[in-house]
mmCIF file of C-alpha atoms and ligand atoms in Angstrom:
data_model
loop_
_atom_site.group_PDB
_atom_site.id
_atom_site.type_symbol
_atom_site.label_atom_id
_atom_site.label_comp_id
_atom_site.label_asym_id
_atom_site.label_seq_id
_atom_site.Cartn_x
_atom_site.Cartn_y
_atom_site.Cartn_z
ATOM 1 C CA MET A 5 14.862 -10.626 5.947
ATOM 2 C CA LEU A 6 11.053 -10.081 5.259
ATOM 3 C CA ASN A 7 9.770 -7.410 2.866
ATOM 4 C CA ILE A 8 6.459 -7.707 2.629
ATOM 5 C CA VAL A 9 4.228 -5.695 0.096
ATOM 6 C CA ILE A 10 0.264 -5.398 1.380
ATOM 7 C CA PHE A 11 -1.787 -4.758 -1.811
ATOM 8 C CA GLY A 12 -5.177 -4.275 -2.257
ATOM 9 C CA ALA A 13 -7.845 -1.660 -2.794
ATOM 10 C CA PRO A 14 -8.619 1.369 -0.917
ATOM 11 C CA GLY A 15 -10.457 0.012 1.912
ATOM 12 C CA SER A 16 -9.249 -3.522 1.721
ATOM 13 C CA GLY A 17 -7.582 -3.262 5.429
ATOM 14 C CA LYS A 18 -3.923 -2.617 4.296
ATOM 15 C CA GLY A 19 -3.622 -0.382 7.313
ATOM 16 C CA THR A 20 -4.895 -2.601 9.881
ATOM 17 C CA GLN A 21 -3.402 -5.680 8.512
ATOM 18 C CA SER A 22 -0.174 -3.988 8.754
ATOM 19 C CA GLU A 23 -0.342 -2.979 12.042
ATOM 20 C CA LYS A 24 -0.791 -6.654 13.096
ATOM 21 C CA ILE A 25 1.909 -7.647 10.985
ATOM 22 C CA ILE A 26 4.319 -5.335 12.687
ATOM 23 C CA GLU A 27 3.158 -6.645 15.993
ATOM 24 C CA LYS A 28 4.042 -10.138 15.214
ATOM 25 C CA TYR A 29 7.214 -9.615 12.765
ATOM 26 C CA GLY A 30 8.589 -6.397 13.730
ATOM 27 C CA LEU A 31 8.992 -5.055 10.409
ATOM 28 C CA PHE A 32 9.298 -1.348 9.511
ATOM 29 C CA HIS A 33 6.079 0.075 8.381
ATOM 30 C CA ILE A 34 5.883 2.392 5.330
ATOM 31 C CA SER A 35 2.462 3.661 4.457
ATOM 32 C CA THR A 36 3.000 6.313 1.630
ATOM 33 C CA GLY A 37 -0.407 7.355 2.452
ATOM 34 C CA ASP A 38 0.382 8.182 5.623
ATOM 35 C CA VAL A 39 3.946 9.663 4.702
ATOM 36 C CA LEU A 40 1.895 11.876 2.360
ATOM 37 C CA ARG A 41 -0.498 13.018 4.859
ATOM 38 C CA ALA A 42 2.302 13.811 7.396
ATOM 39 C CA GLU A 43 3.958 16.243 4.329
ATOM 40 C CA ILE A 44 0.435 17.599 3.628
ATOM 41 C CA LYS A 45 -0.322 18.727 7.271
ATOM 42 C CA ASN A 46 3.377 20.115 7.603
ATOM 43 C CA GLY A 47 2.654 22.243 4.640
ATOM 44 C CA THR A 48 6.019 20.997 2.628
ATOM 45 C CA GLU A 49 6.342 21.669 -0.972
ATOM 46 C CA LEU A 50 5.451 17.889 -1.734
ATOM 47 C CA GLY A 51 2.837 18.299 0.527
ATOM 48 C CA GLN A 52 1.360 20.793 -1.109
ATOM 49 C CA ILE A 53 1.392 18.839 -4.703
ATOM 50 C CA ALA A 54 0.471 15.806 -2.917
ATOM 51 C CA ASP A 55 -3.038 17.301 -1.880
ATOM 52 C CA ARG A 56 -3.962 18.136 -5.157
ATOM 53 C CA TYR A 57 -4.045 14.681 -6.340
ATOM 54 C CA ILE A 58 -4.936 13.055 -3.253
ATOM 55 C CA SER A 59 -8.342 15.034 -2.773
ATOM 56 C CA LYS A 60 -9.215 14.393 -6.462
ATOM 57 C CA GLY A 61 -8.269 10.602 -5.763
ATOM 58 C CA GLN A 62 -5.805 10.476 -8.246
ATOM 59 C CA LEU A 63 -2.397 9.132 -7.789
ATOM 60 C CA VAL A 64 0.595 11.376 -6.971
ATOM 61 C CA PRO A 65 2.938 11.066 -9.771
ATOM 62 C CA ASP A 66 5.346 7.826 -9.868
ATOM 63 C CA GLU A 67 8.738 9.995 -9.561
ATOM 64 C CA LEU A 68 7.478 12.184 -6.560
ATOM 65 C CA ILE A 69 6.605 8.774 -4.498
ATOM 66 C CA VAL A 70 9.876 7.000 -5.757
ATOM 67 C CA ASP A 71 12.078 9.623 -4.386
ATOM 68 C CA MET A 72 9.905 10.079 -1.550
ATOM 69 C CA LEU A 73 10.219 6.149 -0.558
ATOM 70 C CA ALA A 74 13.865 5.968 -1.135
ATOM 71 C CA GLY A 75 14.414 9.002 1.163
ATOM 72 C CA VAL A 76 12.408 7.007 3.825
ATOM 73 C CA LEU A 77 14.567 3.876 3.066
ATOM 74 C CA ASP A 78 17.873 5.871 3.410
ATOM 75 C CA ARG A 79 16.862 7.454 6.724
ATOM 76 C CA ASN A 80 15.589 4.730 8.602
ATOM 77 C CA GLU A 81 18.411 1.941 9.486
ATOM 78 C CA GLU A 82 15.877 -0.315 10.650
ATOM 79 C CA THR A 83 14.500 -0.743 7.225
ATOM 80 C CA LYS A 84 17.234 -2.779 6.637
ATOM 81 C CA LYS A 85 15.980 -5.282 9.030
ATOM 82 C CA GLY A 86 12.483 -5.885 6.895
ATOM 83 C CA VAL A 87 9.905 -3.704 5.643
ATOM 84 C CA ILE A 88 6.451 -3.794 5.197
ATOM 85 C CA PHE A 89 5.586 -1.551 2.472
ATOM 86 C CA ASP A 90 1.570 -0.547 2.617
ATOM 87 C CA GLY A 91 0.221 1.622 -0.310
ATOM 88 C CA PHE A 92 3.476 1.382 -2.758
ATOM 89 C CA PRO A 93 3.693 0.172 -5.150
ATOM 90 C CA ARG A 94 0.444 1.336 -7.076
ATOM 91 C CA THR A 95 1.706 1.383 -10.351
ATOM 92 C CA ILE A 96 3.817 -0.673 -12.659
ATOM 93 C CA PRO A 97 6.596 1.767 -12.583
ATOM 94 C CA GLN A 98 6.636 1.842 -9.193
ATOM 95 C CA ALA A 99 7.109 -1.977 -8.862
ATOM 96 C CA GLU A 100 10.150 -1.822 -11.131
ATOM 97 C CA ALA A 101 11.513 0.948 -9.180
ATOM 98 C CA LEU A 102 11.128 -1.058 -5.904
ATOM 99 C CA LYS A 103 12.701 -3.846 -7.490
ATOM 100 C CA LYS A 104 15.640 -1.824 -8.346
ATOM 101 C CA MET A 105 16.022 0.277 -5.029
ATOM 102 C CA LEU A 106 15.707 -3.370 -3.270
ATOM 103 C CA ALA A 107 18.460 -4.949 -5.471
ATOM 104 C CA GLU A 108 20.821 -2.023 -4.641
ATOM 105 C CA ARG A 109 20.170 -2.728 -1.025
ATOM 106 C CA ASP A 110 20.826 -6.560 -1.712
ATOM 107 C CA THR A 111 17.360 -7.665 -1.026
ATOM 108 C CA GLU A 112 14.012 -8.339 -2.546
ATOM 109 C CA VAL A 113 10.533 -8.352 -2.004
ATOM 110 C CA SER A 114 9.590 -11.681 -0.556
ATOM 111 C CA ALA A 115 5.861 -11.590 -0.816
ATOM 112 C CA VAL A 116 2.822 -9.839 -1.757
ATOM 113 C CA ILE A 117 -0.051 -10.153 0.221
ATOM 114 C CA GLY A 118 -3.203 -9.487 -1.936
ATOM 115 C CA LEU A 119 -6.111 -8.899 0.203
ATOM 116 C CA GLU A 120 -9.186 -9.330 -2.099
ATOM 117 C CA VAL A 121 -12.884 -7.751 -0.814
ATOM 118 C CA GLU A 122 -16.042 -7.031 -2.908
ATOM 119 C CA GLU A 123 -16.523 -3.952 -4.242
ATOM 120 C CA GLU A 124 -19.736 -3.153 -2.372
ATOM 121 C CA GLU A 125 -17.928 -3.911 0.803
ATOM 122 C CA LEU A 126 -15.087 -1.425 -0.044
ATOM 123 C CA VAL A 127 -17.385 1.496 -0.504
ATOM 124 C CA ASP A 128 -19.505 0.512 2.641
ATOM 125 C CA ARG A 129 -16.371 0.696 4.728
ATOM 126 C CA LEU A 130 -14.664 3.598 3.489
ATOM 127 C CA LEU A 131 -17.805 5.688 3.767
ATOM 128 C CA LYS A 132 -17.880 4.365 7.508
ATOM 129 C CA ARG A 133 -14.797 5.422 7.933
ATOM 130 C CA GLY A 134 -15.277 8.594 6.452
ATOM 131 C CA GLN A 135 -17.381 9.289 9.120
ATOM 132 C CA VAL A 136 -14.185 9.516 11.957
ATOM 133 C CA SER A 137 -11.177 9.712 9.703
ATOM 134 C CA GLY A 138 -11.724 13.033 8.851
ATOM 135 C CA ARG A 139 -9.606 12.443 5.661
ATOM 136 C CA SER A 140 -10.621 14.545 2.679
ATOM 137 C CA ASP A 141 -10.756 11.799 0.322
ATOM 138 C CA ASP A 142 -13.323 9.302 2.151
ATOM 139 C CA ASN A 143 -16.594 10.983 0.436
ATOM 140 C CA LEU A 144 -18.674 9.105 -1.921
ATOM 141 C CA GLU A 145 -17.182 10.912 -5.147
ATOM 142 C CA THR A 146 -13.534 10.560 -4.321
ATOM 143 C CA ILE A 147 -14.161 7.051 -3.291
ATOM 144 C CA LYS A 148 -15.706 6.302 -6.445
ATOM 145 C CA SER A 149 -12.204 7.702 -8.463
ATOM 146 C CA ARG A 150 -9.865 6.318 -6.237
ATOM 147 C CA LEU A 151 -11.756 2.591 -7.072
ATOM 148 C CA GLU A 152 -11.396 3.452 -10.726
ATOM 149 C CA VAL A 153 -7.589 4.552 -10.543
ATOM 150 C CA TYR A 154 -7.322 1.420 -8.586
ATOM 151 C CA HIS A 155 -8.723 -0.882 -11.279
ATOM 152 C CA ARG A 156 -6.977 0.947 -14.077
ATOM 153 C CA GLN A 157 -3.429 1.701 -12.705
ATOM 154 C CA THR A 158 -2.639 -0.688 -9.560
ATOM 155 C CA THR A 159 -4.629 -4.045 -10.436
ATOM 156 C CA PRO A 160 -1.952 -4.637 -13.271
ATOM 157 C CA LEU A 161 0.508 -5.227 -10.309
ATOM 158 C CA LYS A 162 -1.369 -8.627 -9.424
ATOM 159 C CA ASP A 163 -0.428 -10.066 -12.651
ATOM 160 C CA PHE A 164 3.353 -8.682 -12.409
ATOM 161 C CA TYR A 165 3.810 -10.013 -8.965
ATOM 162 C CA ILE A 166 2.198 -13.382 -10.235
ATOM 163 C CA GLN A 167 4.811 -13.684 -12.828
ATOM 164 C CA GLU A 168 7.368 -13.420 -10.220
ATOM 165 C CA GLN A 169 5.657 -15.743 -8.137
ATOM 166 C CA LYS A 170 5.349 -13.523 -5.147
ATOM 167 C CA TYR A 171 1.522 -13.182 -5.480
ATOM 168 C CA ARG A 172 -0.721 -14.417 -2.015
ATOM 169 C CA LYS A 173 -4.001 -13.953 -2.248
ATOM 170 C CA ILE A 174 -6.072 -13.550 0.942
ATOM 171 C CA HIS A 175 -9.819 -13.224 1.192
ATOM 172 C CA GLY A 176 -10.467 -10.112 2.938
ATOM 173 C CA SER A 177 -13.660 -10.252 4.474
ATOM 174 C CA GLY A 178 -14.680 -11.513 7.783
ATOM 175 C CA SER A 179 -12.806 -10.767 11.328
ATOM 176 C CA VAL A 180 -9.524 -9.023 11.467
ATOM 177 C CA ASP A 181 -8.023 -11.840 13.489
ATOM 178 C CA ALA A 182 -9.222 -14.692 10.975
ATOM 179 C CA ILE A 183 -7.765 -12.260 7.947
ATOM 180 C CA PHE A 184 -4.520 -12.161 10.044
ATOM 181 C CA ASP A 185 -4.528 -15.979 10.698
ATOM 182 C CA SER A 186 -4.349 -16.509 6.939
ATOM 183 C CA ILE A 187 -1.528 -13.720 6.480
ATOM 184 C CA ALA A 188 0.239 -15.197 8.873
ATOM 185 C CA GLU A 189 -0.045 -18.779 7.493
ATOM 186 C CA GLU A 190 1.520 -17.145 4.275
ATOM 187 C CA ILE A 191 4.099 -15.407 5.927
ATOM 188 C CA ASP A 192 5.202 -18.334 7.972
ATOM 189 C CA ASN A 193 5.618 -20.485 4.924
ATOM 190 C CA LEU A 194 8.027 -18.127 3.355
HETATM 191 P P1 LIG B 217 -6.333 4.104 0.639
HETATM 192 O O1 LIG B 217 -5.553 2.989 0.436
HETATM 193 O O2 LIG B 217 -7.439 3.874 1.444
HETATM 194 O O3 LIG B 217 -6.613 4.778 -0.798
HETATM 195 P P2 LIG B 217 -3.846 5.647 1.336
HETATM 196 O O4 LIG B 217 -3.592 6.140 2.480
HETATM 197 O O5 LIG B 217 -2.933 4.200 0.735
HETATM 198 O O6 LIG B 217 -5.483 4.989 1.259
HETATM 199 O O7 LIG B 217 -3.708 6.459 0.133
HETATM 200 C C1 LIG B 217 -4.098 7.762 -0.111
HETATM 201 C C2 LIG B 217 -4.055 8.522 -1.427
HETATM 202 O O8 LIG B 217 -2.462 8.765 -1.288
HETATM 203 C C3 LIG B 217 -4.303 7.979 -2.730
HETATM 204 O O9 LIG B 217 -5.574 7.907 -3.182
HETATM 205 C C4 LIG B 217 -3.048 8.396 -3.550
HETATM 206 O O10 LIG B 217 -3.509 10.070 -3.995
HETATM 207 C C5 LIG B 217 -2.200 8.580 -2.842
HETATM 208 N N1 LIG B 217 -0.983 7.640 -2.761
HETATM 209 C C6 LIG B 217 -0.760 6.756 -1.440
HETATM 210 N N2 LIG B 217 0.043 6.197 -1.995
HETATM 211 C C7 LIG B 217 0.775 6.627 -3.530
HETATM 212 C C8 LIG B 217 1.101 5.759 -4.420
HETATM 213 N N3 LIG B 217 2.212 4.579 -4.111
HETATM 214 N N4 LIG B 217 1.745 6.218 -5.558
HETATM 215 C C9 LIG B 217 0.487 7.489 -5.692
HETATM 216 N N5 LIG B 217 -0.273 7.872 -4.963
HETATM 217 C C10 LIG B 217 -0.214 7.773 -3.762
#
């Protein structure tokens, strides 16, 4: 069973590549950003809290995210066949919680696919997406906070997964298909 974490800065292409991974490997997709945006749209209590963090480009508190993710795993039987985690974990406590959650389900993270893209290109891509996404966080000021938060809170995870020998570096610039080919090569070698 494959459990893949797709890892990278905002704008690195996690969502785009996740779709291609699902198409080829049939994994269950969990994007914490998508789950949170659905909560906001539905006006739930979690959505109202999350909105305050997301619109400022900050991370939603770990306990809320971890409970939310456990709920998704428990509600969806298909997750037992393998999952692609997109946008999670984003902090060391989240990575530790994921390890524990998967161990309780007799499984583990198979690999972390790290999409590495130059900062300038990330900002360009996010601004372009902002013109069509309608996302409250795709504007220059919030993009800058998201990238800062990424460097401060999320990049330490790279070392965490290097130590666990799970990190696979992927050069995340170039055509979507060429990037996907490099990802598929890593996955096929697992
Ligand atoms: P991006 O990778 O482009 O920032 P996402 O959709 O993954 O887009 O996330 C959007 C926002 O949702 C984040 O800036 C953050 O506020 C919140 N979020 C998503 N996933 C998490 C997480 N695992 N932990 C904390 N906050 C999260």
